[in-house]
Short mmCIF file of C-alpha atoms in Angstrom, two decimals:
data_model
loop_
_atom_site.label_atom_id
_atom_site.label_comp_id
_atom_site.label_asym_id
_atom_site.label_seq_id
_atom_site.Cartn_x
_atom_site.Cartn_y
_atom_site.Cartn_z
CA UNK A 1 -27.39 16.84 -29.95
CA UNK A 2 -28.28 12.88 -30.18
CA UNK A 3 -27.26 12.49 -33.89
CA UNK A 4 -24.82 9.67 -33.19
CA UNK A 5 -24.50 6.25 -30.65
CA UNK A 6 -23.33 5.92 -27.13
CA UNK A 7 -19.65 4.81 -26.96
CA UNK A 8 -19.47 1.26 -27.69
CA UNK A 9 -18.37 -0.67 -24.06
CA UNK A 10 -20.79 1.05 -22.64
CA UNK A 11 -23.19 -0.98 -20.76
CA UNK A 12 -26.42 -1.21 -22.08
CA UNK A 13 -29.02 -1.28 -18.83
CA UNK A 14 -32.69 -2.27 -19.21
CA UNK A 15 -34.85 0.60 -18.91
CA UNK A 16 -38.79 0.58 -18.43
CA UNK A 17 -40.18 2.33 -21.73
CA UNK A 18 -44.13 3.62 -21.61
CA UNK A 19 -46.27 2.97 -24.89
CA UNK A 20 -46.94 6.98 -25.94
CA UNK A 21 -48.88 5.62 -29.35
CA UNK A 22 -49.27 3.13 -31.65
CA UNK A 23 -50.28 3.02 -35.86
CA UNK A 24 -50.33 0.77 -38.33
CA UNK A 25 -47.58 0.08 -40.63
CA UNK A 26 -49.26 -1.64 -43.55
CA UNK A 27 -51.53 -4.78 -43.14
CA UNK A 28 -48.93 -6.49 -40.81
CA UNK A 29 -47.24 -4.04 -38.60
CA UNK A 30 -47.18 -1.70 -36.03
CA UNK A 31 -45.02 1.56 -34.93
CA UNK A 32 -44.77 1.59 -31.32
CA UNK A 33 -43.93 5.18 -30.29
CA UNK A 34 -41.93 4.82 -27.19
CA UNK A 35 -41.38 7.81 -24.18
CA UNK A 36 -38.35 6.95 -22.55
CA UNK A 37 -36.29 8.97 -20.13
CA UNK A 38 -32.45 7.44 -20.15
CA UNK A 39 -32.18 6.46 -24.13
CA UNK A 40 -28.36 7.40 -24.84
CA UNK A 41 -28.91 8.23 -28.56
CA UNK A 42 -28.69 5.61 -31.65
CA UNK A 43 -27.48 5.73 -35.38
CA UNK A 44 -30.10 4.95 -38.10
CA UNK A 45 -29.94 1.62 -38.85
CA UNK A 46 -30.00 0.25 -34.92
CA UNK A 47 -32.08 -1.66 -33.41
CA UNK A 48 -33.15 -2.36 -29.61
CA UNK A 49 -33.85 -5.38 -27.63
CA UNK A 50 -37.37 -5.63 -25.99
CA UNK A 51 -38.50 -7.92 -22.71
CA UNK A 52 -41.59 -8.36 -21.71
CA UNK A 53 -42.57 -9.68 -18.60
CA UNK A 54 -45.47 -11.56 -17.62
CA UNK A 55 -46.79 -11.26 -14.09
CA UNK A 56 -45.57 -14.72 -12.82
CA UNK A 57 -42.23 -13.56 -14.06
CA UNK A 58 -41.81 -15.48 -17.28
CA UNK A 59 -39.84 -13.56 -19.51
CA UNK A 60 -39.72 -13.07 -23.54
CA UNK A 61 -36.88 -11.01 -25.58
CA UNK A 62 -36.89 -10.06 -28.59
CA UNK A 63 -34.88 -7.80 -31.26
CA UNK A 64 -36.72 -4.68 -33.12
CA UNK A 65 -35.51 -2.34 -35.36
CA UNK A 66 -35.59 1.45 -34.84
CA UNK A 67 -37.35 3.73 -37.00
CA UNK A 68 -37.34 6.78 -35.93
CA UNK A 69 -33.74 8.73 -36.03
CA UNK A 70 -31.94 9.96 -32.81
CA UNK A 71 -32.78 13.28 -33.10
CA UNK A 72 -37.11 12.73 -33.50
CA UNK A 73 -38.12 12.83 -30.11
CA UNK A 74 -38.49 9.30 -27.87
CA UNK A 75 -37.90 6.14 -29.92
CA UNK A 76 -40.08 4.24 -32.46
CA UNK A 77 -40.23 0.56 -32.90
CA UNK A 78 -41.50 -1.73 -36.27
CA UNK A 79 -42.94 -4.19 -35.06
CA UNK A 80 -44.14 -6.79 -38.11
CA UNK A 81 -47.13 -9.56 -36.73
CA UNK A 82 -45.84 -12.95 -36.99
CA UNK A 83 -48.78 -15.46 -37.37
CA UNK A 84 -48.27 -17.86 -34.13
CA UNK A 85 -45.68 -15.68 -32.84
CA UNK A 86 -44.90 -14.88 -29.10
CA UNK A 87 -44.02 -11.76 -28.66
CA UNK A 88 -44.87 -9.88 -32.28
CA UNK A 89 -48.76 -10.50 -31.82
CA UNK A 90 -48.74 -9.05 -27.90
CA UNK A 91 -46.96 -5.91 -29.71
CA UNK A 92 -49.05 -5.55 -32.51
CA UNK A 93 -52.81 -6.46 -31.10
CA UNK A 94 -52.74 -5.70 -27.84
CA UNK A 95 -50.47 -3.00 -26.32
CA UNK A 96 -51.50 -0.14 -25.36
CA UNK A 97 -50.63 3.75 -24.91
CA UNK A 98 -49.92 3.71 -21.36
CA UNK A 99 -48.21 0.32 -21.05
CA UNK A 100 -44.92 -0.66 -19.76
CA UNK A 101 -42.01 -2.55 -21.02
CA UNK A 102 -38.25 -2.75 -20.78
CA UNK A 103 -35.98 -1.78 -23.29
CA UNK A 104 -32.06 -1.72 -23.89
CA UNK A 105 -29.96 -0.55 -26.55
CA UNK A 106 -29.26 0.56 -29.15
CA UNK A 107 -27.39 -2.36 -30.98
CA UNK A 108 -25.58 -3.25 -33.67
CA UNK A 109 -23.08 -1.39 -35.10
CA UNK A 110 -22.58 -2.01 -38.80
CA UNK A 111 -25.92 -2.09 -40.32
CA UNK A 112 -25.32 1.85 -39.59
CA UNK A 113 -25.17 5.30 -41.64
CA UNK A 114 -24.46 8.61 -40.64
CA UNK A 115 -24.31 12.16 -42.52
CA UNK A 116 -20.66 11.81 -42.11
CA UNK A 117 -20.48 8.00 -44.58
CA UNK A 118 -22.06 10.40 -47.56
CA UNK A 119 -22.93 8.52 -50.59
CA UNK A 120 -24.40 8.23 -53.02
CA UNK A 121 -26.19 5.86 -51.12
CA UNK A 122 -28.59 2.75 -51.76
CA UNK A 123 -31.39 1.21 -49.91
CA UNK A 124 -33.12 -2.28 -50.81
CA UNK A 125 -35.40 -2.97 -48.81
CA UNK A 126 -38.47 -5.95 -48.64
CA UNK A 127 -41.25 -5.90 -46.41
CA UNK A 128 -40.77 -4.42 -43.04
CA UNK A 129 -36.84 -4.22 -44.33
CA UNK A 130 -37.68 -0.65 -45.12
CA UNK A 131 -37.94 -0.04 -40.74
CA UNK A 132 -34.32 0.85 -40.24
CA UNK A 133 -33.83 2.54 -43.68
CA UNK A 134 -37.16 4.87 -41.90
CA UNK A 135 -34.47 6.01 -39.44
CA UNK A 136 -31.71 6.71 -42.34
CA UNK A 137 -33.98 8.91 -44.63
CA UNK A 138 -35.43 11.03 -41.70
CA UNK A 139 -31.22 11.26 -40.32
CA UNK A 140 -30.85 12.49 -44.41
CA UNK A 141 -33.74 14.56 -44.27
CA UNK A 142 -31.79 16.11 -41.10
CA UNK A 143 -28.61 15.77 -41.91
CA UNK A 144 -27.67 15.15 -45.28
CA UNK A 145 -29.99 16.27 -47.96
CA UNK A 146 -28.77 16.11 -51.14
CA UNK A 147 -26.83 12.99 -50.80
CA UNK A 148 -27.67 11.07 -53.87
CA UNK A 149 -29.83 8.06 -52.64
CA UNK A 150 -32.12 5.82 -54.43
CA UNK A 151 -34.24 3.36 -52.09
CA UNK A 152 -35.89 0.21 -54.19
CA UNK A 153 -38.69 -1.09 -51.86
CA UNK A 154 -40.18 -4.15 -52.73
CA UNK A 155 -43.62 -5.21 -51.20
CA UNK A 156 -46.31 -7.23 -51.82
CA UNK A 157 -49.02 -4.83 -52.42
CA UNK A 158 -49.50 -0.52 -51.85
CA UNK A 159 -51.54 -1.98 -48.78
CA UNK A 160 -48.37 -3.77 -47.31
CA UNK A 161 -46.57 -0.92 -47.79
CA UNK A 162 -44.79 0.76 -44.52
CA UNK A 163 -44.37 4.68 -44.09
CA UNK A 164 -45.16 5.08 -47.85
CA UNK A 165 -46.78 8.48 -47.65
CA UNK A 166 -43.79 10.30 -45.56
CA UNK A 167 -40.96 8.58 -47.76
CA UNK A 168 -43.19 9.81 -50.50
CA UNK A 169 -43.27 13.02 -49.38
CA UNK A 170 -39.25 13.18 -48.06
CA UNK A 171 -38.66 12.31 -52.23
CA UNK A 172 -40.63 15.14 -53.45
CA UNK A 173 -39.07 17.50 -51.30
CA UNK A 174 -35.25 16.18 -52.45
CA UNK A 175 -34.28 15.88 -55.89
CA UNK A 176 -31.60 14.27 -54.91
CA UNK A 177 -33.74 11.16 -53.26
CA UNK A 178 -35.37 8.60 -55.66
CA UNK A 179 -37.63 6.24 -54.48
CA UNK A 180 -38.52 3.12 -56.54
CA UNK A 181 -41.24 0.67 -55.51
CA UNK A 182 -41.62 -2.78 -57.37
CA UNK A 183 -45.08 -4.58 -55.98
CA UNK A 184 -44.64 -8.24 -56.12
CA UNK A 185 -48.28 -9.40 -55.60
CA UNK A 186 -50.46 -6.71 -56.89
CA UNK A 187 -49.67 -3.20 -58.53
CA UNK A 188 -52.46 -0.22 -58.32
CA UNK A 189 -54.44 -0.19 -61.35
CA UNK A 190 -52.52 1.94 -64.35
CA UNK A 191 -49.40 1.18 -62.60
CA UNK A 192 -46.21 1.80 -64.97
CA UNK A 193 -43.56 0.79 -62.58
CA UNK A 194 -42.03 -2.20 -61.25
CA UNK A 195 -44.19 -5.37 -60.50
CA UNK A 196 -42.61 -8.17 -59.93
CA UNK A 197 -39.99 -9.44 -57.56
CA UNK A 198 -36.28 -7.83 -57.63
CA UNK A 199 -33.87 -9.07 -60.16
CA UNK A 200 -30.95 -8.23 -61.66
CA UNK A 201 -32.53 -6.57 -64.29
CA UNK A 202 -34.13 -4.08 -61.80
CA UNK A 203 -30.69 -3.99 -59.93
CA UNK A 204 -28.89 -2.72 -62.85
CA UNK A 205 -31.43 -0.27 -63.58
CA UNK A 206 -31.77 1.22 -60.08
CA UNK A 207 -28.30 0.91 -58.74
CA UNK A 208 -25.72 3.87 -59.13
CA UNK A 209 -22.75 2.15 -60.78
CA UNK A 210 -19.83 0.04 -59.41
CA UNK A 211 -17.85 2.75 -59.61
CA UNK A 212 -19.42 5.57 -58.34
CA UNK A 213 -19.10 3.28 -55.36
CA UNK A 214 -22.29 3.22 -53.83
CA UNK A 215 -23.01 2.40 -49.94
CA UNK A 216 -25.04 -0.48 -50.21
CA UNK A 217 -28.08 -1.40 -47.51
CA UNK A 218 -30.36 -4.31 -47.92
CA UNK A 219 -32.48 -5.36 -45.11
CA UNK A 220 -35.86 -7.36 -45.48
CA UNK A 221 -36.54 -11.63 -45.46
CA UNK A 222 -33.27 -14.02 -46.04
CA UNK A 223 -34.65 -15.07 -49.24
CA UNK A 224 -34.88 -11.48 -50.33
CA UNK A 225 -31.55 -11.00 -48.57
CA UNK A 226 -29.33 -12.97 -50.24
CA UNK A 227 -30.70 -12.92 -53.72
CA UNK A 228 -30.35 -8.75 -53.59
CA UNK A 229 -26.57 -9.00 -52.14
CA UNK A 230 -25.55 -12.16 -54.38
CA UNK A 231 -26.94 -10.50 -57.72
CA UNK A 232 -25.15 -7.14 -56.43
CA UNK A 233 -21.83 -8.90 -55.93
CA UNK A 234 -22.20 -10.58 -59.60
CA UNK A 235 -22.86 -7.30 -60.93
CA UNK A 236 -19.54 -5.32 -60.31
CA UNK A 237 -20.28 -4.25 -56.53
CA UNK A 238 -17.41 -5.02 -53.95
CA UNK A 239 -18.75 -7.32 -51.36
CA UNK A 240 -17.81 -5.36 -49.10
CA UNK A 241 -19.75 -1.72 -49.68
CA UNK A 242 -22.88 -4.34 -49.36
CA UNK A 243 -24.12 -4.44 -45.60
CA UNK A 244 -26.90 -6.24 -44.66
CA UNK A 245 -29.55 -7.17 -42.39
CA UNK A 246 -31.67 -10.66 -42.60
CA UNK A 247 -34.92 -11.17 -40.91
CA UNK A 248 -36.35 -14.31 -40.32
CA UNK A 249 -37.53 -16.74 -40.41
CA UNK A 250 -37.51 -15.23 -36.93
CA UNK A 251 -38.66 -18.22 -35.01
CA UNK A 252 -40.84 -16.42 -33.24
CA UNK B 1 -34.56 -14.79 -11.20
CA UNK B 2 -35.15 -11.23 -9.71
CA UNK B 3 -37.92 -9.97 -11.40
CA UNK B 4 -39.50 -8.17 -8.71
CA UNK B 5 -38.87 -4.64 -10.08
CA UNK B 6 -40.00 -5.17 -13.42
CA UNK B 7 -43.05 -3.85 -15.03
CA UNK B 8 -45.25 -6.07 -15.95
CA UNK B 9 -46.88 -6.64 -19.58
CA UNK B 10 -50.24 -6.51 -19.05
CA UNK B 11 -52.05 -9.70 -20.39
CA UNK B 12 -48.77 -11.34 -21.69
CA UNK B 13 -48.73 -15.25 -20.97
CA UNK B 14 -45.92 -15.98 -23.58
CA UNK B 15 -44.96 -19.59 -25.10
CA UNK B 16 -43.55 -20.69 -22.38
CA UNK B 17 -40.88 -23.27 -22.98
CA UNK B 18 -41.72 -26.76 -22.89
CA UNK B 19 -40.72 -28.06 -19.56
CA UNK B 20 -38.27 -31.10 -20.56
CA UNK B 21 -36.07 -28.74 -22.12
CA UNK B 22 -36.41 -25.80 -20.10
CA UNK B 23 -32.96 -26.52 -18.29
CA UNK B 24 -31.35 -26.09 -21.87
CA UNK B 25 -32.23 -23.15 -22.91
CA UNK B 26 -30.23 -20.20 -21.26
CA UNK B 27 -32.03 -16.66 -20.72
CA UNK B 28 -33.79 -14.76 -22.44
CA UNK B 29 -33.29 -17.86 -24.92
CA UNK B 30 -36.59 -19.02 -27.21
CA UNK B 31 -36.73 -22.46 -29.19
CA UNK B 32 -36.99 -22.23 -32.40
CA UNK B 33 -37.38 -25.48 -35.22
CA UNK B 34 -36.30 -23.16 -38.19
CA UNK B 35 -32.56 -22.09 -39.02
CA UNK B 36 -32.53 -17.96 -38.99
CA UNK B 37 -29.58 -16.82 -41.46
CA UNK B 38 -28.04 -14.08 -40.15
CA UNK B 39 -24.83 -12.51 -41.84
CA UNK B 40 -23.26 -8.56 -41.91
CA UNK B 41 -22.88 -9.21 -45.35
CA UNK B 42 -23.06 -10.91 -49.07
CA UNK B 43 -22.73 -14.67 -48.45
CA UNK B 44 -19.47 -15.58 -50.19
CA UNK B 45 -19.11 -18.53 -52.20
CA UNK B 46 -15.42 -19.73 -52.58
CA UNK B 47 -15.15 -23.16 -55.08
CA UNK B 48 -14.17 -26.41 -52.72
CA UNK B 49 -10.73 -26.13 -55.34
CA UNK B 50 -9.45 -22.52 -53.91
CA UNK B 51 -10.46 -23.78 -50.56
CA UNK B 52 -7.94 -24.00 -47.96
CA UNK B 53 -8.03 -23.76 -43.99
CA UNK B 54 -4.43 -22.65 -42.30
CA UNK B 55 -3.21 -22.21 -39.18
CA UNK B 56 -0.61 -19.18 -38.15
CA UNK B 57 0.87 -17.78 -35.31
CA UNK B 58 2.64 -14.52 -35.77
CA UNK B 59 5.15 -15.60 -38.93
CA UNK B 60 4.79 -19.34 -38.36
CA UNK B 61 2.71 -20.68 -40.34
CA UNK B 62 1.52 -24.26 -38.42
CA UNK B 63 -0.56 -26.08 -40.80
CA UNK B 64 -2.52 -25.53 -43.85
CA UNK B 65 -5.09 -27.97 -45.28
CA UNK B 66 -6.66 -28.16 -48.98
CA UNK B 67 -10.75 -29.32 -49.21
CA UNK B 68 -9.67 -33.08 -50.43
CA UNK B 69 -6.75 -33.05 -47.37
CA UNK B 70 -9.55 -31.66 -44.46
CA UNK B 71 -11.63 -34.67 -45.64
CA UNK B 72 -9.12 -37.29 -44.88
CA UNK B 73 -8.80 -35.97 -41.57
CA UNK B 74 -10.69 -37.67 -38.84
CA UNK B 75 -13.84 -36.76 -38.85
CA UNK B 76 -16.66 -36.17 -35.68
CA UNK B 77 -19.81 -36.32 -35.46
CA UNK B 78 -21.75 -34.56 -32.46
CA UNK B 79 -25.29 -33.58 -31.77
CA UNK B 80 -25.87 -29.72 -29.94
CA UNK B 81 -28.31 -27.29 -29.07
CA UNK B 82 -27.08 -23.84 -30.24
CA UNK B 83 -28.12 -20.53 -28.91
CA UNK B 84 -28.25 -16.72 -31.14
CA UNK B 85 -27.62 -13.65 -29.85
CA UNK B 86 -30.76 -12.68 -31.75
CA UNK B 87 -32.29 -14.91 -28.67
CA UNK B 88 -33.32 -18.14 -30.58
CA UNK B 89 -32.08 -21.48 -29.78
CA UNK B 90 -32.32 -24.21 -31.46
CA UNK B 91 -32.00 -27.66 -29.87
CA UNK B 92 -30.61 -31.15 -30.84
CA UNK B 93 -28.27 -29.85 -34.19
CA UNK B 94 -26.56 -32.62 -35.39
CA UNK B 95 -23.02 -31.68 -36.92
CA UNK B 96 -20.09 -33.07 -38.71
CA UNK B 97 -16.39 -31.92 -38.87
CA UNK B 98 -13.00 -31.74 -37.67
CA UNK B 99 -12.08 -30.97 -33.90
CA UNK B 100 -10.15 -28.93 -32.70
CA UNK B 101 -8.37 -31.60 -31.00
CA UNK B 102 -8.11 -33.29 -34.42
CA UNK B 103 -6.59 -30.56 -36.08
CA UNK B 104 -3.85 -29.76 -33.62
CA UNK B 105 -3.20 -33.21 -33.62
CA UNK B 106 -2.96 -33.20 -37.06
CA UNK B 107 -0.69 -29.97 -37.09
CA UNK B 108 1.75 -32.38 -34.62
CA UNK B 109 0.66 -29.67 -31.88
CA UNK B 110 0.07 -31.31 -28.26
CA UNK B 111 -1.64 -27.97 -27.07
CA UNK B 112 -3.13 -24.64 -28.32
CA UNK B 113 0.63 -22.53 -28.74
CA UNK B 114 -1.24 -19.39 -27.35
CA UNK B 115 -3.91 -18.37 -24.80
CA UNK B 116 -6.51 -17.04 -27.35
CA UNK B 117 -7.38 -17.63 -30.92
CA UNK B 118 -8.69 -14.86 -34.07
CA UNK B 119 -10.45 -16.81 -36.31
CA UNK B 120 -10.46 -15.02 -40.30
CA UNK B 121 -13.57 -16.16 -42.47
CA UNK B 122 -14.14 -15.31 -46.35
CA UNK B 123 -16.11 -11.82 -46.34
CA UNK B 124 -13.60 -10.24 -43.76
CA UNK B 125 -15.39 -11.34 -40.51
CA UNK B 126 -13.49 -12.28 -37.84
CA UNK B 127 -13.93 -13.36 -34.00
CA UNK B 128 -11.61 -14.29 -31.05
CA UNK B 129 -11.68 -17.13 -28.98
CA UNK B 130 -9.37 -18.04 -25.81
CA UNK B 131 -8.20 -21.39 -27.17
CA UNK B 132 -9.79 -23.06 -24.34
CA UNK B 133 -12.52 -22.62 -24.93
CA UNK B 134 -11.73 -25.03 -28.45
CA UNK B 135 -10.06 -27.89 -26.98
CA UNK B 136 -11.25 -30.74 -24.72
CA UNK B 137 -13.98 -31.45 -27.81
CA UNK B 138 -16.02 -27.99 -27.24
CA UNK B 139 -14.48 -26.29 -30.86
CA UNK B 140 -14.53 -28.24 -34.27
CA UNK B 141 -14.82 -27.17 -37.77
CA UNK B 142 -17.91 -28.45 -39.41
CA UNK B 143 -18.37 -29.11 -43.18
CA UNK B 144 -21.78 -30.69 -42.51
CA UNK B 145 -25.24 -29.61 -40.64
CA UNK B 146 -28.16 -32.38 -40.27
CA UNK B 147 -26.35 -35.45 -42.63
CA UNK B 148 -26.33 -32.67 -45.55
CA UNK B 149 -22.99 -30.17 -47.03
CA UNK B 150 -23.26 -27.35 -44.80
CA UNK B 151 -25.21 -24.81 -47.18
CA UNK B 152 -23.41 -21.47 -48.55
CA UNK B 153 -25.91 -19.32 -46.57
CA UNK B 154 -25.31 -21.39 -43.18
CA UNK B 155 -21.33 -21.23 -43.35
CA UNK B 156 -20.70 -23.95 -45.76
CA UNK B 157 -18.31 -25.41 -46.85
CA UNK B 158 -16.60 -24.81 -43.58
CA UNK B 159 -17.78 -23.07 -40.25
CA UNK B 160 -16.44 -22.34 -36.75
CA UNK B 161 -18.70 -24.49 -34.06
CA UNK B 162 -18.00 -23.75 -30.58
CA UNK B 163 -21.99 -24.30 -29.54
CA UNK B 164 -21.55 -23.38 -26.03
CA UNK B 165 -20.86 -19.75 -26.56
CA UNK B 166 -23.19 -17.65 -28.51
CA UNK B 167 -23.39 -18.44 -31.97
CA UNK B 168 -21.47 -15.66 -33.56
CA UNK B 169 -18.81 -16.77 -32.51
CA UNK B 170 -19.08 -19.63 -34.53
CA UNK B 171 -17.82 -18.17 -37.32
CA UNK B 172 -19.29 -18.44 -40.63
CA UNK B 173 -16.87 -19.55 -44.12
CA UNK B 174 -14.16 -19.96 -41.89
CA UNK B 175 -10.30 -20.05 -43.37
CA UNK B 176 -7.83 -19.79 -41.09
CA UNK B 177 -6.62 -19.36 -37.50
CA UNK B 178 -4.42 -16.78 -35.54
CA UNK B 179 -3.21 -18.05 -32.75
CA UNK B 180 -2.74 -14.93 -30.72
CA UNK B 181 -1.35 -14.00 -27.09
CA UNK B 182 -3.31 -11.52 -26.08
CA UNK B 183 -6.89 -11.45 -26.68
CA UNK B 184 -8.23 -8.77 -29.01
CA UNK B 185 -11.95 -7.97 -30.15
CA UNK B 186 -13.05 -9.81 -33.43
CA UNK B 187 -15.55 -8.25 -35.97
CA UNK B 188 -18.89 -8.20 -33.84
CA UNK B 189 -16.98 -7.84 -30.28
CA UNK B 190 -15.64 -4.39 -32.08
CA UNK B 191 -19.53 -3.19 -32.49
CA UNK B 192 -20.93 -3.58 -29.03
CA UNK B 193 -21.00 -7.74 -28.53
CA UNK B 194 -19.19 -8.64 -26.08
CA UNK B 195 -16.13 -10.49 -25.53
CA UNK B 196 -16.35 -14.12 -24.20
CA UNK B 197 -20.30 -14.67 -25.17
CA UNK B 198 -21.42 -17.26 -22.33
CA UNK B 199 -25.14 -17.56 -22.99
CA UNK B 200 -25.56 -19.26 -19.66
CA UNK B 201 -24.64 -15.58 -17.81
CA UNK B 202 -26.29 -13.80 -20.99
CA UNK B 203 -23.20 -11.92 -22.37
CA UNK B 204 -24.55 -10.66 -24.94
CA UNK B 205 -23.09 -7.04 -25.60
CA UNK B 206 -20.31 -5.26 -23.83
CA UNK B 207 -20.60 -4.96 -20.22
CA UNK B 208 -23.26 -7.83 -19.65
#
């Protein structure tokens, strides 16, 4: 069963990948559902290096995370459109189902959780920061209901939102699972929740205490980054349950 | 380049890079003009008073250094391109710190005492080095990025700078070194990066 990551020292090969489908992930991204044939297995939280090659042999990488968990079949990229980017706008606009590309990975082995790390468990996530935290909650869903998680996903809008309705729906079929969206730009009309950007206030009232000892996840912009794990360090957490994952600026 | 068996994207022209520098920028390397922060963890800020930067090897300790005594050291200034795993590069960084050289010298060492090098950072990261690789002017520690303090999120007040290997390995809130004989794998050489790091032959993770 492909629950967990190749042995690490093992050499990760490029591998030609085919474009099964694509959707939109919000206003700004795209999942690229991938067929491959030699993928070794990944842990949620991964990601996978991407090279594109154009036909006079010119040749782009670039780093996406995974969001679909080892044991969903092929593997699914987030891919967020950067304005003026290289590669982000050729995934986003104009691939295809039936195109080509090379892959390698997975990578990155800290910004990882397994059934086996338990909890309780917390996710902070901006933008398309929620992408690898995707892959975690569908590994949970597998895996390891019932471990106490609470995700705070912060996003400009309900239209920038990625995934929303399954992470909705993986909440309402798990008690044990909170979900707690703050919209920074615009809240739906007769919204009670958050709406603003995260804080410490919001922190404190999301977190599970210090010392119930939380795993700790945050993945989305550096600016979102560092403000999350900074507050979380002055509020009681040890700086090193806090893992993280910055994005950008990418320059793409 | 063999690129003969590769599929190719259809449509994809790419940004290519500008010809002057393309003989700087290794594979599968992009320039970037922005700074990407990129960290496993919290940044840590440690106040320039509990700062310190020491040197050990085994028991013996062989130098240790408060924030007012690493300033009257002699200082460097040097101007690098640097190059991410995360495949940006960023050309022409202009730097400011103590070598290497300078510190050894400083620690009344005429050489590296051992074959490789651990370097320990605040926030418990950690990557290894062959000391060659630090020496000769390639290694310094750098309190200051583009005429400014090196900022917290960047490594400040004190970073690893070895720019011609990949830039992990120059370590973030660096504090002290182990001088070590044989070489072992530091924090991201443990999770699939690989050992050495020579952007020029694109080590990137293990095996490359």
């Amino acid at each position: 069963m492909a629950t967990s990551a190749p042995p690490l020292g093992r050499r990760l090969d490029w591998q030609t990948v085919r474009v099964e489908s694509t959707e939109p992930l919000g206003r700004r991204a795209r999942l690229l559902k991938l067929g491959v044939t030699d993928w070794p297995g990944h842990l949620p939280g991964q990601h996978a290096d991407v090279r594109l090659t154009a036909d006079d042999g010119y040749e782009a990488q670039r780093s996406y995370s995974i969001a679909s968990a080892a044991h969903e079949p092929g593997v699914s990229l987030a891919v967020e459109h950067v304005e003026g980017g290289e590669v982000s706008p050729y995934l986003t606009t104009e691939i295809r189902p039936g195109d080509a590309f090379e892959l390698r990975g997975p990578i990155g082995g800290y910004f990882v959780w397994e059934a086996a790390n338990g909890g309780p468990l917390y996710l902070c996530a901006g933008g398309s920061g929620i992408a690898p935290f995707k892959a975690v909650l569908e590994h949970r869903e597998r895996f390891a209901r019932g471990v106490p998680t609470t995700v705070l996903y912060a996003v400009r809008s309900p239209e920038h939102a990625m995934f929303a309705e399954r992470i909705n729906a993986l909440a309402t079929s798990d008690p044990a699972l909170q979900i707690v969206w703050t919209y920074t730009r615009a809240a739906p009309k007769s919204w009670r929740g958050y709406a603003r950007r995260v804080d410490a206030a919001m922190l404190r009232e999301t977190a599970p205490r210090p010392d119930a000892r939380p795993l700790i996840y945050v993945c989305g912009p550096t600016p979102f980054v560092e403000l999350v794990a900074s507050t979380l360090v002055e509020l009681g957490y040890a700086p090193e349950s806090i893992r993280t994952e910055r994005f950008g600026p990418s320059g793409e | 380049m063999n690129n003969q068996n590769r599929p190719i994207a259809r449509g994809f022209r790419g940004r290519r890079t500008d010809p002057a520098n393309r003989a700087r920028v290794p594979p599968g390397q992009h320039v970037t003009q922005d700074f990407p922060v990129l960290s496993a963890g919290p940044t840590p800020h440690v106040p320039l008073t509990e700062w310190t930067f020491s040197m050990h090897a085994g028991n013996t300790p062989l130098g240790k250094w408060t924030w007012a005594e690493f300033q009257d050291l002699p200082h460097t200034h040097i101007t690098v391109d640097i190059h991410c795993v995360t495949k940006w590069s960023k050309l022409d960084t202009v730097w400011e710190g103590v070598t290497i050289d300078a510190l050894l010298e400083a620690a009344g060492l005429t050489a590296p005492p051992t074959a490789h090098v651990m370097a320990h950072c605040d926030g418990g990261y950690s990557t290894n080095l062959p000391t060659a690789d630090l020496v000769g002017g390639r290694g310094m520690i750098a309190t200051r990025f583009a005429d400014a303090p090196l900022a917290a999120a960047h490594g400040g007040p004190a970073r690893l700078l070895v720019p011609h290997l990949y830039f992990w390995k120059s370590a973030k809130w660096v504090r002290s070194f182990e001088f070590i004989t044989a070489e072992r794998p530091g924090f991201w050489e443990s999770l699939g990066y690989h050992i050495y790091g020579d952007p020029w032959r694109e080590q990137r993770y293990s095996g490359d």
